[in-house]
PDB file of C-alpha atoms in Angstrom:
ATOM      1  CA  UNK A 193     -71.432  37.363-158.886  1.00  0.00           C
ATOM      2  CA  UNK A 194     -71.705  33.676-158.039  1.00  0.00           C
ATOM      3  CA  UNK A 195     -68.437  33.037-159.885  1.00  0.00           C
ATOM      4  CA  UNK A 196     -66.701  35.603-157.700  1.00  0.00           C
ATOM      5  CA  UNK A 197     -68.030  34.051-154.487  1.00  0.00           C
ATOM      6  CA  UNK A 198     -66.817  30.626-155.628  1.00  0.00           C
ATOM      7  CA  UNK A 199     -63.320  32.012-156.128  1.00  0.00           C
ATOM      8  CA  UNK A 200     -63.218  33.531-152.655  1.00  0.00           C
ATOM      9  CA  UNK A 201     -64.078  30.254-150.916  1.00  0.00           C
ATOM     10  CA  UNK A 202     -61.085  29.031-148.927  1.00  0.00           C
ATOM     11  CA  UNK A 203     -60.470  25.303-148.851  1.00  0.00           C
ATOM     12  CA  UNK A 204     -58.479  24.125-145.830  1.00  0.00           C
ATOM     13  CA  UNK A 205     -55.146  22.510-146.648  1.00  0.00           C
ATOM     14  CA  UNK A 206     -54.582  19.008-145.289  1.00  0.00           C
ATOM     15  CA  UNK A 207     -51.204  17.300-145.053  1.00  0.00           C
ATOM     16  CA  UNK A 208     -50.756  13.541-145.216  1.00  0.00           C
ATOM     17  CA  UNK A 209     -48.646  12.256-142.349  1.00  0.00           C
ATOM     18  CA  UNK A 210     -47.684   9.021-140.662  1.00  0.00           C
ATOM     19  CA  UNK A 211     -46.609   8.137-137.145  1.00  0.00           C
ATOM     20  CA  UNK A 212     -43.327   6.229-136.869  1.00  0.00           C
ATOM     21  CA  UNK A 213     -44.420   4.881-133.476  1.00  0.00           C
ATOM     22  CA  UNK A 214     -47.824   3.289-134.197  1.00  0.00           C
ATOM     23  CA  UNK A 215     -47.609   3.424-138.039  1.00  0.00           C
ATOM     24  CA  UNK A 216     -50.991   5.142-138.334  1.00  0.00           C
ATOM     25  CA  UNK A 217     -51.604   7.249-141.456  1.00  0.00           C
ATOM     26  CA  UNK A 218     -53.793  10.340-141.298  1.00  0.00           C
ATOM     27  CA  UNK A 219     -54.327  13.887-142.537  1.00  0.00           C
ATOM     28  CA  UNK A 220     -53.510  16.958-140.458  1.00  0.00           C
ATOM     29  CA  UNK A 221     -54.587  20.556-140.838  1.00  0.00           C
ATOM     30  CA  UNK A 222     -52.050  23.384-140.804  1.00  0.00           C
ATOM     31  CA  UNK A 223     -53.079  24.137-137.212  1.00  0.00           C
ATOM     32  CA  UNK A 224     -51.965  20.675-136.060  1.00  0.00           C
ATOM     33  CA  UNK A 225     -48.385  21.198-137.241  1.00  0.00           C
ATOM     34  CA  UNK A 226     -45.495  23.306-135.996  1.00  0.00           C
ATOM     35  CA  UNK A 227     -42.436  24.183-138.073  1.00  0.00           C
ATOM     36  CA  UNK A 228     -39.049  25.056-136.532  1.00  0.00           C
ATOM     37  CA  UNK A 229     -36.503  26.689-138.823  1.00  0.00           C
ATOM     38  CA  UNK A 230     -32.943  26.494-137.583  1.00  0.00           C
ATOM     39  CA  UNK A 231     -29.548  27.463-138.895  1.00  0.00           C
ATOM     40  CA  UNK A 232     -28.928  24.029-140.432  1.00  0.00           C
ATOM     41  CA  UNK A 233     -30.744  21.057-141.898  1.00  0.00           C
ATOM     42  CA  UNK A 234     -30.438  19.238-138.551  1.00  0.00           C
ATOM     43  CA  UNK A 235     -32.242  22.033-136.729  1.00  0.00           C
ATOM     44  CA  UNK A 236     -35.054  22.508-139.260  1.00  0.00           C
ATOM     45  CA  UNK A 237     -38.013  20.212-138.619  1.00  0.00           C
ATOM     46  CA  UNK A 238     -41.769  19.990-138.283  1.00  0.00           C
ATOM     47  CA  UNK A 239     -43.643  18.382-135.448  1.00  0.00           C
ATOM     48  CA  UNK A 240     -47.115  17.194-134.532  1.00  0.00           C
ATOM     49  CA  UNK A 241     -48.897  14.919-132.074  1.00  0.00           C
ATOM     50  CA  UNK A 242     -50.144  11.626-133.479  1.00  0.00           C
ATOM     51  CA  UNK A 243     -53.948  11.601-133.248  1.00  0.00           C
ATOM     52  CA  UNK A 244     -53.918   7.805-132.779  1.00  0.00           C
ATOM     53  CA  UNK A 245     -51.288   7.122-130.096  1.00  0.00           C
ATOM     54  CA  UNK A 246     -50.761  10.754-128.918  1.00  0.00           C
ATOM     55  CA  UNK A 247     -46.951  10.524-129.244  1.00  0.00           C
ATOM     56  CA  UNK A 248     -44.989  13.637-130.183  1.00  0.00           C
ATOM     57  CA  UNK A 249     -43.522  13.248-133.670  1.00  0.00           C
ATOM     58  CA  UNK A 250     -40.619  15.262-135.066  1.00  0.00           C
ATOM     59  CA  UNK A 251     -39.499  14.956-138.697  1.00  0.00           C
ATOM     60  CA  UNK A 252     -36.819  16.774-140.712  1.00  0.00           C
ATOM     61  CA  UNK A 253     -37.992  19.502-143.080  1.00  0.00           C
ATOM     62  CA  UNK A 254     -36.093  20.219-146.272  1.00  0.00           C
ATOM     63  CA  UNK A 255     -36.494  23.387-148.319  1.00  0.00           C
ATOM     64  CA  UNK A 256     -39.554  22.137-150.225  1.00  0.00           C
ATOM     65  CA  UNK A 257     -41.383  21.069-147.060  1.00  0.00           C
ATOM     66  CA  UNK A 258     -40.585  24.420-145.416  1.00  0.00           C
ATOM     67  CA  UNK A 259     -42.001  26.188-148.475  1.00  0.00           C
ATOM     68  CA  UNK A 260     -45.200  24.114-148.459  1.00  0.00           C
ATOM     69  CA  UNK A 261     -45.802  24.432-144.711  1.00  0.00           C
ATOM     70  CA  UNK A 262     -45.153  28.171-144.504  1.00  0.00           C
ATOM     71  CA  UNK A 263     -47.318  28.762-147.586  1.00  0.00           C
ATOM     72  CA  UNK A 264     -50.195  26.943-145.897  1.00  0.00           C
ATOM     73  CA  UNK A 265     -49.933  29.024-142.728  1.00  0.00           C
ATOM     74  CA  UNK A 266     -48.312  26.472-140.406  1.00  0.00           C
ATOM     75  CA  UNK A 267     -47.059  28.063-137.172  1.00  0.00           C
ATOM     76  CA  UNK A 268     -43.365  28.741-137.568  1.00  0.00           C
ATOM     77  CA  UNK A 269     -40.696  29.122-134.922  1.00  0.00           C
ATOM     78  CA  UNK A 270     -37.368  30.543-136.051  1.00  0.00           C
ATOM     79  CA  UNK A 271     -34.476  29.200-134.018  1.00  0.00           C
ATOM     80  CA  UNK A 272     -31.591  31.616-133.676  1.00  0.00           C
ATOM     81  CA  UNK A 273     -28.100  30.871-132.473  1.00  0.00           C
ATOM     82  CA  UNK A 274     -26.253  33.406-130.391  1.00  0.00           C
ATOM     83  CA  UNK A 275     -22.715  34.495-131.315  1.00  0.00           C
ATOM     84  CA  UNK A 276     -20.099  32.174-129.877  1.00  0.00           C
ATOM     85  CA  UNK A 277     -22.357  29.102-129.613  1.00  0.00           C
ATOM     86  CA  UNK A 278     -21.575  25.990-131.541  1.00  0.00           C
TER      87      UNK A 278
END
């Protein structure tokens, strides 16, 4: 039974990140990140607040990053365009 309990233990996922403003490097939990998925590469990004300088950071998210973040349970906002908007 101890083997089964070891398998059911959940280890929190941490993501390495860096702030372009203050250049600090740190690890963030899934709860500290937000993912926005838009209709194009320009409108798909992740964001977080730097724990060092408290600046809002926004970085582009390609397909692989989207896959990793959604798989880890990062909050996801799906951006939808309405017909007729450019």
